[in-house]
């Protein structure tokens, strides 16, 4: 697989697929710019070589036509600030305006294309659409790790039109290297922390991790499916009824394999799904009717922190509670602190997944963990052992 350092961009127009699918608030301000910051070295390398950069990305999940809240115009000022150069914007990622702006682009300049997903052809992987994108540049750089699990026109199909001029950028390289660090030759004890709402998103990864880890810490909404499988009473906590048997099987599998699987012993519970609800703390196995667990409790926090403190390799994916609500963010904060602490004493820590990465960024811990992934689904799929189409398209010559 050719990497960006093996390519000299002098005089070239680089068509760069980035994942600028960043969260925006109601005023369209970027609330977490991790993905933009991550792509800076790739863009800078091309500009420094004497190349021009054509950036393309999706944002959100528009229905297939333009929608203001998903417009990449909201990112232009952030890019100008970052690179201190001309940043042009094409109101459509293909068509005459994009063609004119791309052909007039000078070395050292940036052109940002409007949201690729304003065309249905993007997600369909339409070759004709991909060809129109390809016509804008001389070389294709895929640096969109967060979207590498999608076989879309801009992430995979477009590579066909650059048989000798396609490379991965620094984000893609770093992501793959860091993911491998928690899959191969890991230092032990190895602890995986899995959180988030749904067990169904994490089944394959949990199964795979049971062959690798020493400790598997469970948190977030999916805890209660495990608690129920373990015979607990969970009130009106989130539960995936059709996954209770599976959770029981995972608990049994962990026991067989000698993995310590930890379910939160206690929970912060509330009588409504709201930050203003009445709150209490109780054993996760004995939640009162009409009450729901929304965060791990104080004893679980202590137990988890102790296990994390003892670990040499840590993988964290998914928050421990409803992190967006301040009353239920304590568990996630405690885990983040424990991970930072372990890292400072030499452990390797990889933070993956949109929400846990956002939590670590919001808490200001991004520089105090080993690596914050820009990928959610992409990282999970890679770790599950799946081929990422965005990587395969660069690797393979017959793509
Ligand atoms: C993400 O945030 O998960 C990536 O940008 C991919 O977006 P998608 O899940 O809408 O394909
Ligand atoms: Mg996703």
Tab-separated table of C-alpha atoms and ligand atoms in Angstrom:
chain	number	residue	atom	x	y	z
A	1	UNK	CA	0.000	0.000	0.000
A	2	UNK	CA	1.453	3.294	-1.080
A	3	UNK	CA	1.616	5.974	1.573
A	4	UNK	CA	1.660	9.723	1.318
A	5	UNK	CA	5.372	10.005	2.159
A	6	UNK	CA	6.187	8.049	-0.993
A	7	UNK	CA	4.580	10.669	-3.186
A	8	UNK	CA	5.808	14.081	-4.277
A	9	UNK	CA	2.859	16.388	-4.833
A	10	UNK	CA	4.795	19.234	-6.493
A	11	UNK	CA	2.630	20.720	-9.229
A	12	UNK	CA	-0.131	18.168	-8.596
A	13	UNK	CA	-3.735	18.576	-7.627
A	14	UNK	CA	-4.502	16.091	-4.913
A	15	UNK	CA	-8.068	14.875	-4.531
A	16	UNK	CA	-8.203	14.128	-0.821
A	17	UNK	CA	-11.068	12.181	0.794
A	18	UNK	CA	-11.256	13.250	4.414
A	19	UNK	CA	-13.819	12.408	7.073
A	20	UNK	CA	-15.023	15.855	8.092
A	21	UNK	CA	-18.234	14.383	9.457
A	22	UNK	CA	-17.962	16.517	12.597
A	23	UNK	CA	-20.677	17.394	15.101
A	24	UNK	CA	-22.173	20.880	14.712
A	25	UNK	CA	-24.338	22.746	17.236
A	26	UNK	CA	-27.570	24.585	16.355
A	27	UNK	CA	-25.537	27.589	15.161
A	28	UNK	CA	-23.436	25.319	12.953
A	29	UNK	CA	-20.354	25.685	15.135
A	30	UNK	CA	-18.068	22.687	15.291
A	31	UNK	CA	-18.319	21.094	18.734
A	32	UNK	CA	-15.527	18.522	18.257
A	33	UNK	CA	-12.847	19.177	15.673
A	34	UNK	CA	-10.776	16.041	16.304
A	35	UNK	CA	-11.323	14.832	12.740
A	36	UNK	CA	-10.253	18.148	11.252
A	37	UNK	CA	-7.151	18.409	13.421
A	38	UNK	CA	-6.251	14.837	12.553
A	39	UNK	CA	-6.226	15.610	8.813
A	40	UNK	CA	-3.971	18.669	9.099
A	41	UNK	CA	-0.598	16.890	8.573
A	42	UNK	CA	-1.818	15.238	5.363
A	43	UNK	CA	-3.086	18.503	3.906
A	44	UNK	CA	0.029	20.370	5.062
A	45	UNK	CA	2.369	17.826	3.471
A	46	UNK	CA	0.675	18.273	0.086
A	47	UNK	CA	0.782	22.076	0.351
A	48	UNK	CA	4.422	22.003	1.489
A	49	UNK	CA	5.369	19.806	-1.469
A	50	UNK	CA	3.990	22.496	-3.771
A	51	UNK	CA	0.696	20.794	-4.482
A	52	UNK	CA	-2.904	21.960	-4.362
A	53	UNK	CA	-5.558	20.262	-2.260
A	54	UNK	CA	-9.116	19.395	-3.256
A	55	UNK	CA	-10.958	18.258	-0.153
A	56	UNK	CA	-14.036	16.079	-0.318
A	57	UNK	CA	-16.150	14.713	2.529
A	58	UNK	CA	-19.610	13.804	3.646
A	59	UNK	CA	-21.333	15.429	6.612
A	60	UNK	CA	-24.204	13.707	8.380
A	61	UNK	CA	-26.741	11.620	6.585
A	62	UNK	CA	-28.637	13.905	4.197
A	63	UNK	CA	-31.476	12.378	2.221
A	64	UNK	CA	-29.715	12.713	-1.114
A	65	UNK	CA	-30.179	16.422	-1.847
A	66	UNK	CA	-28.815	19.685	-0.413
A	67	UNK	CA	-29.697	20.508	3.221
A	68	UNK	CA	-28.214	23.595	4.845
A	69	UNK	CA	-27.470	21.921	8.149
A	70	UNK	CA	-25.267	19.398	6.352
A	71	UNK	CA	-23.447	21.928	4.180
A	72	UNK	CA	-19.670	21.910	4.297
A	73	UNK	CA	-19.726	25.728	4.029
A	74	UNK	CA	-19.851	25.580	7.842
A	75	UNK	CA	-16.247	24.337	7.811
A	76	UNK	CA	-14.673	26.918	5.499
A	77	UNK	CA	-13.667	29.458	8.149
A	78	UNK	CA	-12.140	26.743	10.328
A	79	UNK	CA	-9.978	25.616	7.381
A	80	UNK	CA	-8.923	29.177	6.487
A	81	UNK	CA	-7.825	29.725	10.068
A	82	UNK	CA	-5.904	26.455	10.166
A	83	UNK	CA	-3.980	26.780	6.902
A	84	UNK	CA	-3.805	30.510	6.441
A	85	UNK	CA	-4.296	30.159	2.701
A	86	UNK	CA	-7.000	30.585	0.078
A	87	UNK	CA	-9.837	28.149	0.700
A	88	UNK	CA	-12.317	28.063	-2.149
A	89	UNK	CA	-15.673	26.387	-1.997
A	90	UNK	CA	-17.616	24.580	-4.715
A	91	UNK	CA	-21.364	24.532	-4.090
A	92	UNK	CA	-21.634	21.154	-5.757
A	93	UNK	CA	-18.976	18.440	-5.581
A	94	UNK	CA	-19.338	17.722	-9.313
A	95	UNK	CA	-20.402	19.858	-12.274
A	96	UNK	CA	-19.133	23.007	-13.997
A	97	UNK	CA	-18.362	25.123	-10.894
A	98	UNK	CA	-16.231	22.379	-9.316
A	99	UNK	CA	-14.447	21.799	-12.626
A	100	UNK	CA	-13.699	25.508	-13.111
A	101	UNK	CA	-12.494	26.037	-9.541
A	102	UNK	CA	-10.370	22.886	-9.606
A	103	UNK	CA	-8.672	23.789	-12.858
A	104	UNK	CA	-7.910	27.332	-11.623
A	105	UNK	CA	-6.496	26.053	-8.320
A	106	UNK	CA	-2.857	27.033	-7.725
A	107	UNK	CA	-0.188	25.281	-5.691
A	108	UNK	CA	-0.628	26.046	-1.995
A	109	UNK	CA	-4.375	26.570	-2.318
A	110	UNK	CA	-7.311	24.545	-1.062
A	111	UNK	CA	-10.659	23.827	-2.670
A	112	UNK	CA	-13.392	22.333	-0.498
A	113	UNK	CA	-16.211	20.522	-2.281
A	114	UNK	CA	-19.785	20.528	-1.015
A	115	UNK	CA	-21.112	17.434	0.796
A	116	UNK	CA	-20.705	14.341	-1.361
A	117	UNK	CA	-23.899	12.826	0.035
A	118	UNK	CA	-26.004	15.558	-1.545
A	119	UNK	CA	-25.817	13.099	-4.437
A	120	UNK	CA	-27.354	9.670	-3.959
A	121	UNK	CA	-24.679	8.420	-6.348
A	122	UNK	CA	-22.077	8.750	-3.586
A	123	UNK	CA	-23.475	6.068	-1.304
A	124	UNK	CA	-24.435	3.908	-4.280
A	125	UNK	CA	-20.797	3.892	-5.351
A	126	UNK	CA	-21.822	5.045	-8.822
A	127	UNK	CA	-18.816	4.748	-11.190
A	128	UNK	CA	-19.880	7.690	-13.341
A	129	UNK	CA	-20.124	9.972	-10.314
A	130	UNK	CA	-16.746	8.673	-9.102
A	131	UNK	CA	-15.277	9.411	-12.523
A	132	UNK	CA	-16.478	13.004	-12.370
A	133	UNK	CA	-14.827	13.423	-8.978
A	134	UNK	CA	-11.657	11.772	-10.269
A	135	UNK	CA	-11.463	14.232	-13.164
A	136	UNK	CA	-10.862	17.059	-10.681
A	137	UNK	CA	-7.457	15.814	-9.471
A	138	UNK	CA	-4.194	14.204	-10.566
A	139	UNK	CA	-3.702	11.974	-7.547
A	140	UNK	CA	-6.091	10.427	-5.013
A	141	UNK	CA	-5.356	10.478	-1.297
A	142	UNK	CA	-7.660	8.563	1.013
A	143	UNK	CA	-7.360	9.834	4.565
A	144	UNK	CA	-10.947	9.170	5.645
A	145	UNK	CA	-10.434	6.341	8.109
A	146	UNK	CA	-13.790	7.070	9.772
A	147	UNK	CA	-15.549	6.280	6.495
A	148	UNK	CA	-13.247	3.481	5.318
A	149	UNK	CA	-15.892	0.857	6.138
A	150	UNK	CA	-18.168	2.357	3.480
A	151	UNK	CA	-17.839	1.269	-0.134
A	152	UNK	CA	-18.866	4.619	-1.547
A	153	UNK	CA	-17.895	6.478	-4.712
A	154	UNK	CA	-15.422	8.802	-2.959
A	155	UNK	CA	-14.020	6.275	-0.489
A	156	UNK	CA	-13.416	3.321	-2.780
A	157	UNK	CA	-14.716	3.440	-6.361
A	158	UNK	CA	-12.842	6.636	-7.259
A	159	UNK	CA	-9.520	4.826	-6.693
A	160	UNK	CA	-10.077	2.935	-9.965
A	161	UNK	CA	-9.359	6.080	-11.903
A	162	UNK	CA	-5.943	6.509	-10.285
A	163	UNK	CA	-4.269	3.111	-10.831
A	164	UNK	CA	-0.772	4.529	-10.302
A	165	UNK	CA	-1.549	7.594	-8.244
A	166	UNK	CA	-3.424	6.543	-5.124
A	167	UNK	CA	-2.087	6.707	-1.594
A	168	UNK	CA	-3.300	6.643	1.985
A	169	UNK	CA	-2.764	9.715	4.161
A	170	UNK	CA	-1.335	10.010	7.650
A	171	UNK	CA	-4.636	9.530	9.465
A	172	UNK	CA	-5.273	6.251	7.706
A	173	UNK	CA	-1.717	5.065	8.439
A	174	UNK	CA	-1.832	6.034	12.101
A	175	UNK	CA	-5.270	4.514	12.624
A	176	UNK	CA	-4.247	1.165	11.155
A	177	UNK	CA	-1.032	1.114	13.167
A	178	UNK	CA	-2.834	1.889	16.410
A	179	UNK	CA	-5.601	-0.630	15.777
A	180	UNK	CA	-2.940	-3.292	15.210
A	181	UNK	CA	-1.383	-2.455	18.551
A	182	UNK	CA	-4.436	-3.746	20.373
A	183	UNK	CA	-4.784	-6.790	18.112
A	184	UNK	CA	-1.242	-8.157	17.868
A	185	UNK	CA	1.520	-8.764	20.425
A	186	UNK	CA	-0.252	-6.826	23.150
A	187	UNK	CA	1.274	-6.201	26.538
A	188	UNK	CA	-0.753	-7.675	29.408
A	189	UNK	CA	-2.932	-7.244	31.323
A	190	UNK	CA	-5.133	-6.175	28.411
A	191	UNK	CA	-8.435	-4.505	29.303
A	192	UNK	CA	-11.221	-3.632	26.896
A	193	UNK	CA	-13.895	-1.206	28.040
A	194	UNK	CA	-17.098	-1.471	26.049
A	195	UNK	CA	-19.940	0.962	26.537
A	196	UNK	CA	-22.735	2.581	24.607
A	197	UNK	CA	-26.414	1.961	24.270
A	198	UNK	CA	-26.651	-1.192	22.252
A	199	UNK	CA	-25.086	-4.600	22.569
A	200	UNK	CA	-26.182	-5.403	19.011
A	201	UNK	CA	-23.534	-3.006	17.628
A	202	UNK	CA	-20.808	-4.660	19.668
A	203	UNK	CA	-21.500	-8.403	19.476
A	204	UNK	CA	-18.809	-9.298	16.952
A	205	UNK	CA	-16.170	-7.160	18.583
A	206	UNK	CA	-16.962	-8.522	22.047
A	207	UNK	CA	-16.749	-12.111	20.759
A	208	UNK	CA	-13.425	-11.389	19.122
A	209	UNK	CA	-12.056	-9.588	22.165
A	210	UNK	CA	-12.871	-12.527	24.429
A	211	UNK	CA	-10.019	-14.345	22.665
A	212	UNK	CA	-7.601	-11.525	23.348
A	213	UNK	CA	-8.284	-9.643	26.560
A	214	UNK	CA	-7.791	-10.360	30.246
A	215	UNK	CA	-10.591	-8.042	31.371
A	216	UNK	CA	-13.735	-6.945	29.611
A	217	UNK	CA	-15.452	-4.022	31.315
A	218	UNK	CA	-19.072	-3.359	30.368
A	219	UNK	CA	-20.836	-0.025	30.807
A	220	UNK	CA	-23.490	2.165	29.246
A	221	UNK	CA	-27.014	1.196	28.259
A	222	UNK	CA	-25.996	-2.248	27.127
A	223	UNK	CA	-25.036	-3.136	30.713
A	224	UNK	CA	-28.666	-3.817	31.550
A	225	UNK	CA	-29.083	-6.488	28.917
A	226	UNK	CA	-26.161	-8.223	30.639
A	227	UNK	CA	-27.639	-7.605	34.104
A	228	UNK	CA	-30.928	-9.116	32.978
A	229	UNK	CA	-29.094	-12.096	31.460
A	230	UNK	CA	-27.367	-12.494	34.815
A	231	UNK	CA	-30.724	-12.741	36.605
A	232	UNK	CA	-31.063	-9.120	37.744
A	233	UNK	CA	-34.162	-6.937	37.924
A	234	UNK	CA	-33.586	-3.818	35.840
A	235	UNK	CA	-36.756	-1.713	36.179
A	236	UNK	CA	-37.313	0.288	33.025
A	237	UNK	CA	-33.640	0.383	32.011
A	238	UNK	CA	-32.764	0.058	28.369
A	239	UNK	CA	-32.785	-3.577	27.319
A	240	UNK	CA	-32.549	-5.476	24.072
A	241	UNK	CA	-34.910	-8.330	24.848
A	242	UNK	CA	-33.783	-10.338	21.832
A	243	UNK	CA	-30.151	-10.107	22.970
A	244	UNK	CA	-30.574	-11.365	26.537
A	245	UNK	CA	-29.704	-14.951	25.546
A	246	UNK	CA	-26.709	-13.726	23.637
A	247	UNK	CA	-25.522	-11.713	26.648
A	248	UNK	CA	-25.839	-14.861	28.773
A	249	UNK	CA	-23.767	-16.736	26.209
A	250	UNK	CA	-21.072	-14.026	26.262
A	251	UNK	CA	-20.954	-14.234	30.059
A	252	UNK	CA	-20.484	-18.027	29.803
A	253	UNK	CA	-17.885	-17.692	27.058
A	254	UNK	CA	-15.895	-15.243	29.171
A	255	UNK	CA	-15.931	-17.696	32.076
A	256	UNK	CA	-14.716	-20.537	29.828
A	257	UNK	CA	-11.914	-18.449	28.421
A	258	UNK	CA	-10.801	-17.118	31.784
A	259	UNK	CA	-11.662	-13.523	30.904
A	260	UNK	CA	-12.878	-11.337	33.752
A	261	UNK	CA	-16.119	-9.877	32.378
A	262	UNK	CA	-17.303	-7.020	34.581
A	263	UNK	CA	-20.867	-5.762	34.700
A	264	UNK	CA	-21.460	-2.583	36.770
A	265	UNK	CA	-22.199	-3.753	40.308
A	266	UNK	CA	-24.176	-0.581	40.987
A	267	UNK	CA	-25.806	2.140	38.938
A	268	UNK	CA	-26.933	5.732	39.080
A	269	UNK	CA	-30.664	5.390	38.460
A	270	UNK	CA	-33.345	7.927	37.579
A	271	UNK	CA	-37.141	7.963	37.381
A	272	UNK	CA	-37.063	9.527	33.896
A	273	UNK	CA	-34.666	9.882	31.000
A	274	UNK	CA	-33.796	13.457	31.895
A	275	UNK	CA	-31.068	15.382	33.659
A	276	UNK	CA	-33.801	16.851	35.902
A	277	UNK	CA	-35.186	13.483	36.963
A	278	UNK	CA	-34.980	12.244	40.556
A	279	UNK	CA	-31.790	10.267	40.957
A	280	UNK	CA	-30.536	7.565	43.276
A	281	UNK	CA	-27.860	4.891	43.471
A	282	UNK	CA	-28.596	1.168	43.780
A	283	UNK	CA	-27.310	-2.290	42.931
A	284	UNK	CA	-27.655	-2.892	39.190
A	285	UNK	CA	-29.351	-6.232	39.902
A	286	UNK	CA	-32.066	-4.599	42.003
A	287	UNK	CA	-33.422	-1.593	40.142
A	288	UNK	CA	-36.909	-0.573	41.256
A	289	UNK	CA	-39.832	-0.712	38.836
A	290	UNK	CA	-40.078	2.469	36.692
A	291	UNK	CA	-36.478	3.445	37.474
A	292	UNK	CA	-33.690	3.154	34.954
A	293	UNK	CA	-29.935	2.877	35.119
A	294	UNK	CA	-28.297	5.824	33.344
A	295	UNK	CA	-24.710	5.575	34.569
A	296	UNK	CA	-22.424	3.186	36.393
A	297	UNK	CA	-22.476	3.686	40.171
A	298	UNK	CA	-19.714	4.579	42.676
A	299	UNK	CA	-18.649	1.002	43.471
A	300	UNK	CA	-18.472	0.124	39.780
A	301	UNK	CA	-16.397	3.250	39.212
A	302	UNK	CA	-13.937	2.158	41.873
A	303	UNK	CA	-13.725	-1.431	40.645
A	304	UNK	CA	-13.266	-0.357	37.043
A	305	UNK	CA	-10.635	2.227	37.932
A	306	UNK	CA	-8.662	-0.398	39.859
A	307	UNK	CA	-8.658	-2.838	36.936
A	308	UNK	CA	-7.749	-0.098	34.466
A	309	UNK	CA	-4.928	1.113	36.726
A	310	UNK	CA	-3.448	-2.372	36.582
A	311	UNK	CA	-3.580	-2.696	32.791
A	312	UNK	CA	-0.803	-2.376	30.256
A	313	UNK	CA	-3.040	-2.247	27.180
A	314	UNK	CA	-6.411	-0.518	27.129
A	315	UNK	CA	-9.055	-0.283	24.437
A	316	UNK	CA	-12.066	1.903	25.165
A	317	UNK	CA	-15.157	2.148	23.011
A	318	UNK	CA	-18.386	3.748	24.196
A	319	UNK	CA	-19.424	5.846	27.209
A	320	UNK	CA	-20.358	4.398	30.610
A	321	UNK	CA	-23.592	6.380	30.899
A	322	UNK	CA	-25.650	9.130	29.335
A	323	UNK	CA	-22.581	11.304	29.095
A	324	UNK	CA	-24.406	14.258	27.481
A	325	UNK	CA	-26.379	14.785	30.722
A	326	UNK	CA	-24.219	16.102	33.561
A	327	UNK	CA	-25.862	13.935	36.225
A	328	UNK	CA	-24.942	10.795	34.318
A	329	UNK	CA	-21.467	11.681	33.053
A	330	UNK	CA	-19.533	10.803	36.213
A	331	UNK	CA	-18.890	7.167	35.258
A	332	UNK	CA	-17.472	8.102	31.877
A	333	UNK	CA	-15.304	10.789	33.495
A	334	UNK	CA	-14.015	8.330	36.090
A	335	UNK	CA	-13.072	5.820	33.403
A	336	UNK	CA	-11.398	8.571	31.359
A	337	UNK	CA	-9.365	9.607	34.412
A	338	UNK	CA	-8.341	6.030	35.105
A	339	UNK	CA	-7.238	5.564	31.495
A	340	UNK	CA	-5.202	8.786	31.616
A	341	UNK	CA	-3.616	7.697	34.880
A	342	UNK	CA	-2.684	4.263	33.529
A	343	UNK	CA	-1.264	5.859	30.387
A	344	UNK	CA	0.921	8.170	32.444
A	345	UNK	CA	2.375	5.062	34.077
A	346	UNK	CA	3.252	3.490	30.738
A	347	UNK	CA	0.119	1.721	29.535
A	348	UNK	CA	-0.896	1.943	25.892
A	349	UNK	CA	-4.457	3.319	25.479
A	350	UNK	CA	-6.578	3.480	22.346
A	351	UNK	CA	-9.816	5.436	22.467
A	352	UNK	CA	-12.175	4.509	19.686
A	353	UNK	CA	-15.717	5.321	18.806
A	354	UNK	CA	-17.430	8.620	18.296
A	355	UNK	CA	-18.793	9.078	21.829
A	356	UNK	CA	-15.854	7.937	23.933
A	357	UNK	CA	-13.508	9.937	21.710
A	358	UNK	CA	-15.778	12.976	22.113
A	359	UNK	CA	-15.789	12.472	25.892
A	360	UNK	CA	-12.000	12.306	26.048
A	361	UNK	CA	-11.727	15.406	23.857
A	362	UNK	CA	-14.295	17.345	25.894
A	363	UNK	CA	-12.500	16.497	29.128
A	364	UNK	CA	-9.267	17.792	27.626
A	365	UNK	CA	-7.567	14.397	27.880
A	366	UNK	CA	-6.835	13.880	24.178
A	367	UNK	CA	-3.098	14.426	24.657
A	368	UNK	CA	-2.932	12.237	27.742
A	369	UNK	CA	-4.049	8.988	26.162
A	370	UNK	CA	-1.994	7.104	23.580
A	371	UNK	CA	-4.303	7.572	20.606
A	372	UNK	CA	-7.793	8.916	19.985
A	373	UNK	CA	-9.271	7.246	16.920
A	374	UNK	CA	-11.300	9.240	14.422
A	375	UNK	CA	-13.253	6.118	13.588
A	376	UNK	CA	-16.350	4.687	15.225
A	377	UNK	CA	-17.854	2.003	13.038
A	378	UNK	CA	-14.714	1.809	10.906
A	379	UNK	CA	-12.492	0.959	13.872
A	380	UNK	CA	-14.936	-1.660	15.123
A	381	UNK	CA	-15.192	-3.294	11.702
A	382	UNK	CA	-11.428	-3.330	11.317
A	383	UNK	CA	-11.081	-4.915	14.747
A	384	UNK	CA	-13.743	-7.462	13.902
A	385	UNK	CA	-11.411	-8.598	11.132
A	386	UNK	CA	-13.394	-7.178	8.219
A	387	UNK	CA	-11.763	-5.719	5.141
A	388	UNK	CA	-12.241	-1.967	4.944
A	389	UNK	CA	-13.192	-1.056	1.357
A	390	UNK	CA	-11.435	2.301	1.686
A	391	UNK	CA	-8.166	0.551	2.494
A	392	UNK	CA	-8.614	-2.261	-0.019
A	393	UNK	CA	-9.147	0.272	-2.819
A	394	UNK	CA	-5.660	1.666	-2.226
A	395	UNK	CA	-4.009	-1.684	-1.536
A	396	UNK	CA	-5.296	-3.626	-4.514
A	397	UNK	CA	-4.383	-2.957	-8.099
A	398	UNK	CA	-7.423	-4.773	-9.484
A	399	UNK	CA	-9.925	-2.757	-7.499
B	1	LIG	C1	-19.064	8.229	11.057
B	1	LIG	O1	-19.116	9.275	11.693
B	1	LIG	O2	-19.442	7.149	11.499
B	1	LIG	C2	-18.430	8.276	9.692
B	1	LIG	O3	-18.204	9.587	9.298
B	1	LIG	C3	-19.276	7.538	8.699
B	1	LIG	O4	-20.552	8.094	8.622
B	1	LIG	P1	-21.790	7.142	8.360
B	1	LIG	O5	-21.904	6.220	9.539
B	1	LIG	O6	-22.975	8.044	8.188
B	1	LIG	O7	-21.491	6.366	7.099
B	2	LIG	MG1	-21.282	5.789	11.700
